[in-house]
Coordinates of C-alpha atoms in Angstrom, one line a residue:
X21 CA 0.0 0.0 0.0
X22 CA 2.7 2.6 0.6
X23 CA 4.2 1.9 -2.7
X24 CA 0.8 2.5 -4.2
X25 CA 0.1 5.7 -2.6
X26 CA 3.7 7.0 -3.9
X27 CA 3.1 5.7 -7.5
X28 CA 3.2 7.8 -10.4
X29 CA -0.6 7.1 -12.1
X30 CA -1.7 7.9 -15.4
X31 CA -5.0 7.9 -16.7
X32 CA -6.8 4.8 -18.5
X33 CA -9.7 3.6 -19.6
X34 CA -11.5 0.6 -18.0
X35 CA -11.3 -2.5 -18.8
X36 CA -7.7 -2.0 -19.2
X37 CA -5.2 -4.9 -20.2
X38 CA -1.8 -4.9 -19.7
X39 CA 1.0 -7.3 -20.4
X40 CA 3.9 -9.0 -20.2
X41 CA 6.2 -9.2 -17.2
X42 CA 5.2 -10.2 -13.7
X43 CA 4.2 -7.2 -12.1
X44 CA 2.4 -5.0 -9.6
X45 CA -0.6 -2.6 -10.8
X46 CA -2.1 -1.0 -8.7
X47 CA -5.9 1.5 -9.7
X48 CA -7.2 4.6 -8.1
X49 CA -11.4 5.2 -8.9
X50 CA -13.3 8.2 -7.2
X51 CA -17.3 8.4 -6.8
X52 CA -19.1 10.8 -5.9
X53 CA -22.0 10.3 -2.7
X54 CA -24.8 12.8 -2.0
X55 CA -25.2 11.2 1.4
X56 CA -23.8 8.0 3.1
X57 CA -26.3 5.4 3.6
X58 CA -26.9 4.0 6.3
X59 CA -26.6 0.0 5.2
X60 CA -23.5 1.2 4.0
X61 CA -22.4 0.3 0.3
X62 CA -21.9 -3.5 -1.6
X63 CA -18.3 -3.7 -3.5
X64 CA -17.9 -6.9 -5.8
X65 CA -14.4 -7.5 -5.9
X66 CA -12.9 -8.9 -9.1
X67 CA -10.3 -8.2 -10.9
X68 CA -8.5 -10.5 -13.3
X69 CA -5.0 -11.2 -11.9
X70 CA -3.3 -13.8 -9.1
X71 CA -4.7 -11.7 -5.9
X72 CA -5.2 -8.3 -4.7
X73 CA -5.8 -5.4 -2.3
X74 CA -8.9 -3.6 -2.1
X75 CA -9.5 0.0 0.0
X76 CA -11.3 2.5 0.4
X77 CA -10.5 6.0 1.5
X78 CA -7.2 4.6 2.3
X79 CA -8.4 1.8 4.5
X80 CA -8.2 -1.6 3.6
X81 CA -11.8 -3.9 3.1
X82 CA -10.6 -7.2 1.0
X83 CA -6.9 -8.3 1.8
X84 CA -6.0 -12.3 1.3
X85 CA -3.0 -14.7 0.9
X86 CA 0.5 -13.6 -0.4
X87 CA 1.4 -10.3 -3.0
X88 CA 4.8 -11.3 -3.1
X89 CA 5.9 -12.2 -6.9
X90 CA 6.7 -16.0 -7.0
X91 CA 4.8 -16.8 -3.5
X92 CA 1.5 -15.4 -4.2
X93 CA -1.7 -16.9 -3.2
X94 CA -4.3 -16.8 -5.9
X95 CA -7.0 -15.6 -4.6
X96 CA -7.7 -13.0 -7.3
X97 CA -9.3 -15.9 -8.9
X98 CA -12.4 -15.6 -8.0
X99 CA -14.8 -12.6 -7.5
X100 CA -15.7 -11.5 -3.6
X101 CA -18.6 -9.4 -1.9
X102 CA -17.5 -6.5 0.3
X103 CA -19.5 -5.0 2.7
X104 CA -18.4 -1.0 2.7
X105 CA -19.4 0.1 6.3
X106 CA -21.2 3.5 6.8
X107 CA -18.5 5.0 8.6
X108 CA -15.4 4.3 6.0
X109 CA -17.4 6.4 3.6
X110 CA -17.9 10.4 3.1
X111 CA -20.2 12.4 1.8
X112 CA -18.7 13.9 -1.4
X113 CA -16.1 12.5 -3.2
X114 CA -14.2 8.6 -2.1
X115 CA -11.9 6.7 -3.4
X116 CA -11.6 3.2 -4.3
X117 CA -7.6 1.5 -4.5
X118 CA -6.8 -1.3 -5.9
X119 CA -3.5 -3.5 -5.5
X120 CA -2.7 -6.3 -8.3
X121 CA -0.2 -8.8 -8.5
X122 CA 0.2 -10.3 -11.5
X123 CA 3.3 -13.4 -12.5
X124 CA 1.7 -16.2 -13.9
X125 CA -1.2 -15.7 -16.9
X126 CA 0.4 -13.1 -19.1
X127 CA -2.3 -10.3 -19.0
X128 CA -3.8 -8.1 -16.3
X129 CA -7.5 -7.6 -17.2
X130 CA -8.6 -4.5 -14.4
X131 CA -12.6 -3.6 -14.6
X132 CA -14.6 -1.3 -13.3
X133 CA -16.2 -3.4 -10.0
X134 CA -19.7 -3.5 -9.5
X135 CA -21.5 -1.0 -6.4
X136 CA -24.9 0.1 -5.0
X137 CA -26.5 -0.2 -1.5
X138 CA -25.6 -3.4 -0.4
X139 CA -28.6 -5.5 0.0
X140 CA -29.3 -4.5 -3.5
X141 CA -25.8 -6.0 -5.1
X142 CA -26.2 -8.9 -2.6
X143 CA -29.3 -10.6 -4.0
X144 CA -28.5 -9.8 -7.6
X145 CA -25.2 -11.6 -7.2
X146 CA -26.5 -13.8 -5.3
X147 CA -27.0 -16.6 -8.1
X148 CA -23.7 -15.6 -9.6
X149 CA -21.7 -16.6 -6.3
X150 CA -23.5 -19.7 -5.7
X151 CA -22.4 -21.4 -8.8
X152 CA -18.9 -19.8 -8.2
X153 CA -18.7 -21.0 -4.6
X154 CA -21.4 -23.2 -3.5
X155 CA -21.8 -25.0 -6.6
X156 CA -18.1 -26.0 -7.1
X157 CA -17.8 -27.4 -3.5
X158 CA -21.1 -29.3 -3.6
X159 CA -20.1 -30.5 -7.6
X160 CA -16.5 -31.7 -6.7
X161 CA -17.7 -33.4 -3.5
X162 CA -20.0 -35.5 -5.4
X163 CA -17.9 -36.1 -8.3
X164 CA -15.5 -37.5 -5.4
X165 CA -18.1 -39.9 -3.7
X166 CA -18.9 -41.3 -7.3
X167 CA -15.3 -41.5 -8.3
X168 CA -14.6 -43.5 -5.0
X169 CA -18.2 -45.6 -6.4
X170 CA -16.3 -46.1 -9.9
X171 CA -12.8 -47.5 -8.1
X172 CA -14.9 -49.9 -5.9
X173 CA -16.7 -51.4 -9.1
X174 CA -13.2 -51.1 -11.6
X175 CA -12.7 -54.1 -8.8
X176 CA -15.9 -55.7 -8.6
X177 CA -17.6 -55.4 -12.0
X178 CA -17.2 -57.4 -15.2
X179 CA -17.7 -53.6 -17.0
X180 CA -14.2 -52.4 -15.9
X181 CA -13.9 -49.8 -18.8
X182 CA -16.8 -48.2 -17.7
X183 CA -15.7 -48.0 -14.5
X184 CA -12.4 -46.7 -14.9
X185 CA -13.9 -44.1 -17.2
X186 CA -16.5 -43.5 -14.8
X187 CA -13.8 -42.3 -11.7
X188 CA -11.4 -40.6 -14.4
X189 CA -14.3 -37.9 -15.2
X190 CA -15.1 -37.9 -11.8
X191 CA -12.0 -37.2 -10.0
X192 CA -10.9 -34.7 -12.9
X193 CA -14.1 -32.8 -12.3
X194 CA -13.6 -32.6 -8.8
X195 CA -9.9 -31.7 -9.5
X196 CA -11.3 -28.7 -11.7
X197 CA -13.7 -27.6 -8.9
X198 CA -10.6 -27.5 -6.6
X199 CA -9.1 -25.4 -9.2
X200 CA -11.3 -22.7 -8.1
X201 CA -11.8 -23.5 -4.7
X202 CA -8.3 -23.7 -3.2
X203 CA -6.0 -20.5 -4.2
X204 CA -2.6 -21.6 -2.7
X205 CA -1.8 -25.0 -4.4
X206 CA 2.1 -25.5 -4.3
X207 CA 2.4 -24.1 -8.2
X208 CA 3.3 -21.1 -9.4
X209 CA 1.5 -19.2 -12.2
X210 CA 2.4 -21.3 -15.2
X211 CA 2.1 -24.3 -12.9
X212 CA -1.7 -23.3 -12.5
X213 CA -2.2 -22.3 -15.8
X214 CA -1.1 -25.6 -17.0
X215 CA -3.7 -27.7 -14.3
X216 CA -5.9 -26.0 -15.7
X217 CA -5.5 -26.7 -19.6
X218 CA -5.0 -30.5 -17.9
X219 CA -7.8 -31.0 -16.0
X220 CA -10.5 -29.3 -18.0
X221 CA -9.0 -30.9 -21.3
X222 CA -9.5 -34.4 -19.1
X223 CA -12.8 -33.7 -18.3
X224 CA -13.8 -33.4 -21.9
X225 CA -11.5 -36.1 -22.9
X226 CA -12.8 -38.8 -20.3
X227 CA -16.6 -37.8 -21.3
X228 CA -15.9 -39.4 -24.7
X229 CA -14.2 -42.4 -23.3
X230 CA -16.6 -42.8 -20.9
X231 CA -19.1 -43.1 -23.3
X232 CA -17.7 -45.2 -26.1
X233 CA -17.3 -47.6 -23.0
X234 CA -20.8 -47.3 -22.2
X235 CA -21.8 -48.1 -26.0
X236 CA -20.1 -52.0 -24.7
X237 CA -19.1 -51.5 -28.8
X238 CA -15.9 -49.2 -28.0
X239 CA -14.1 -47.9 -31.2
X240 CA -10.8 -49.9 -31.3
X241 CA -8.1 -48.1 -30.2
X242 CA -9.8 -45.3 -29.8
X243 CA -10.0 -44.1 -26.3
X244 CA -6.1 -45.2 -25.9
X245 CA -5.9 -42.5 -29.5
X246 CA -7.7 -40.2 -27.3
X247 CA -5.6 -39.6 -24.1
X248 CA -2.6 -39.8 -26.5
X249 CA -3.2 -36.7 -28.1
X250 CA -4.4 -35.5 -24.0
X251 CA -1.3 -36.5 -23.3
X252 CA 0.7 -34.9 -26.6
X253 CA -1.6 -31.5 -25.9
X254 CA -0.6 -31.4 -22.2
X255 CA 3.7 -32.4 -23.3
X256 CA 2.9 -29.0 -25.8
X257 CA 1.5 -27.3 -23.0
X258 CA 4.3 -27.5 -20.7
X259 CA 6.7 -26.4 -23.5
X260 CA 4.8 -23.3 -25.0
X261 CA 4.4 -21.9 -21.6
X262 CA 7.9 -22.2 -20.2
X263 CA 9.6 -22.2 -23.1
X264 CA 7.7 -20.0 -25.7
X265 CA 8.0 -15.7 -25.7
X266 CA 5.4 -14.7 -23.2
X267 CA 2.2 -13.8 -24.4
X268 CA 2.9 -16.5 -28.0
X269 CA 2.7 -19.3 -25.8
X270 CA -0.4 -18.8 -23.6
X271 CA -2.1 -17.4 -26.7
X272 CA -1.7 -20.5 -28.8
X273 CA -2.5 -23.2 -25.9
X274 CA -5.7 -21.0 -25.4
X275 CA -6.6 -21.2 -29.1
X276 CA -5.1 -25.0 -29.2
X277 CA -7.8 -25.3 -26.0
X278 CA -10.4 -23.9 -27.7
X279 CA -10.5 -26.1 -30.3
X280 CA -9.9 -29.2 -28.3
X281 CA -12.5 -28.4 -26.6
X282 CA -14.9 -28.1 -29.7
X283 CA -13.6 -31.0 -31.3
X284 CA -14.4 -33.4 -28.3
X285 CA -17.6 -32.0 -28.0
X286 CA -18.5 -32.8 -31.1
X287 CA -17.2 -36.4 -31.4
X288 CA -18.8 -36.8 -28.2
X289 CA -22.6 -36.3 -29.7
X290 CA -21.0 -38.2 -33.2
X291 CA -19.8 -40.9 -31.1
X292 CA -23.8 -41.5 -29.5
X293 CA -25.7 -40.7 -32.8
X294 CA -23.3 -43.7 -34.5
X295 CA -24.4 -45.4 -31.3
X296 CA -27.8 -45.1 -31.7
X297 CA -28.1 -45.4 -35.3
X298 CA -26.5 -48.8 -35.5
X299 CA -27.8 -50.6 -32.2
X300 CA -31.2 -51.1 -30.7
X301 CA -30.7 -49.3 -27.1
X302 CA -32.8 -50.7 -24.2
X303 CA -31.0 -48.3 -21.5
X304 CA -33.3 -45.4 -22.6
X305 CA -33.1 -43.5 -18.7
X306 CA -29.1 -44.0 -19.3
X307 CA -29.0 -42.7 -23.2
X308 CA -31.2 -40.0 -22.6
X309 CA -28.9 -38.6 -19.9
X310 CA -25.9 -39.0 -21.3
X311 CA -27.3 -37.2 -24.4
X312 CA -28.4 -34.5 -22.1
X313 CA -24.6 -34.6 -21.1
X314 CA -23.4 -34.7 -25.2
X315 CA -25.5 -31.7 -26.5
X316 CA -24.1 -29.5 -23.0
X317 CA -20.4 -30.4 -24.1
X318 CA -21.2 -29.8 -27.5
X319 CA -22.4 -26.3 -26.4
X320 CA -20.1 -26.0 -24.4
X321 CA -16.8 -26.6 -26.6
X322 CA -19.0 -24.1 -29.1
X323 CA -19.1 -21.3 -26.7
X324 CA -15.3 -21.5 -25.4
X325 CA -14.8 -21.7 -29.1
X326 CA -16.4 -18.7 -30.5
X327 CA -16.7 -16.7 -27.3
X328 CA -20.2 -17.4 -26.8
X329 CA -19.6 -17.7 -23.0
X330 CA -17.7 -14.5 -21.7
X331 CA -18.9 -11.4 -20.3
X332 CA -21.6 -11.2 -17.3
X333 CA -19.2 -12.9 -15.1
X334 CA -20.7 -10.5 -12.1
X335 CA -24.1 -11.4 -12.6

């Protein structure tokens, strides 16, 4: 904070991007208040960087983890809702700081956060931070209980395959939901960048195997062709982020995840339309639901893919 308030500061225009370097950035806003209300003022926090400093009129409301470059904590990761008490603010002009550290992902991506009277911003975000928050931790603690399921009947069942498959997914959607749970992992930046081109590339991966298992007709050789290339993407990944110019490397493995992820998505629904178009099905509760499960990747892949899915990440 004293290095912030002794900065030189220039003016921008939000959202600002910067890149390349590791570095600190820190943002001065001012608003303007007729009168302080009483409730006192609702501040979402987010900014997209490794973890941050919020305050306001020099005192300090959101503080977490580690700044220091190579130690930080990454709780920037994820957006937070800050109560602004009656008494911090004044009646005429205030200030908002902001403190970023930035050493991993290449960019610094600084927005404008989101305020009004508190109980207001509080139930309109209110959906927004459960599926942040509450849904990850109930999502990966039942993708663990059904991955520990899968394990037990990899042992027990004559439909090992489908089992193994089965806990893969699982476990690698509950390792995603960590992902966004648990800020202080022992990886650095590029470390967490590349867990998370692993994991969610697995997820996706997994999905297809799991069902050309479940299909008890599985393509030959195809499920090992599959987590070759998840293997030869992840070998790619490591190299272009430690050893590729900074931003070239991130940017490809983001396009090169992009596509993956469109590409599985749509074997995944080719995969059960072959399926069902050369076999008579009697496990219609099972094929509907992993249709259900098909079309969402599909969509899913398409939006990553063509940028269907950013933007309202507040609410």
């Amino acid at each position: 904070p004293s290095a912030a308030d002794s900065a030189t500061y220039e003016k921008v225009n939000l959202p600002f991007v910067d890149c390349c370097d590791p570095s600190y950035l820190a943002l001065k806003l001012t608003f303007d208040l007729a009168d302080r209300p009483d409730e006192g003022l609702g501040l979402v926090a987010f900014q997209q960087v490794d973890n941050f400093i919020y305050r306001v009129n020099g005192s300090i409301i959101h503080q977490k983890g580690r700044m220091e470059i190579g130690k930080q904590t990454f709780h920037g990761q994820r957006p937070y809702l800050l109560h602004i008490p009656h008494g911090l603010l004044k009646s005429g002009q205030n200030e908002i700081s902001i403190i970023t550290v930035r050493q991993g992902h290449p960019y610094t991506d600084l927005i404008e956060p989101l305020m009004g009277p508190y109980q207001q911003i509080s139930q309109i975000t209110a959906m927004r931070f459960w599926q942040t928050v509450d849904y990850r931790m109930l999502g990966g603690a039942i993708t663990a209980t059904l991955g520990l399921l899968g394990l037990i009947m990899l042992f027990r069942s004559q439909e090992r395959r489908f089992a193994l498959w089965l806990a893969v997914m699982c476990w690698a959607w509950t390792a995603y939901a960590a992902y966004g749970l648990y800020f202080d992992l022992p990886f650095g930046g590029i470390g967490r960048m590349m867990y998370f081109f692993a994991i969610t590339t697995l997820v996706y991966s997994s999905l297809l195997c799991f069902i050309d298992s479940w299909t008890r007709r599985p393509v030959p050789w195809g499920q090992a062709g599959v987590m070759a290339v998840w293997v030869t993407f992840c070998g790619f990944g490591i190299y272009a982020l430690n050893i590729m110019p900074v931003p070239a490397g991130h940017d490809l493995m983001s396009m090169l995840w992009s596509w993956y992820a469109l590409t599985i998505g749509i074997l995944v629904v080719l995969r059960l339309f072959w399926h069902f178009a050369t076999t008579a099905e009697n496990r219609l509760l099972e094929a509907a639901i992993l249709s259900v499960c098909a079309v969402c990747l599909a969509l899913d892949g398409i939006g990553e893919k063509f940028g269907l899915l950013s933007g309202a990440y507040l609410i």
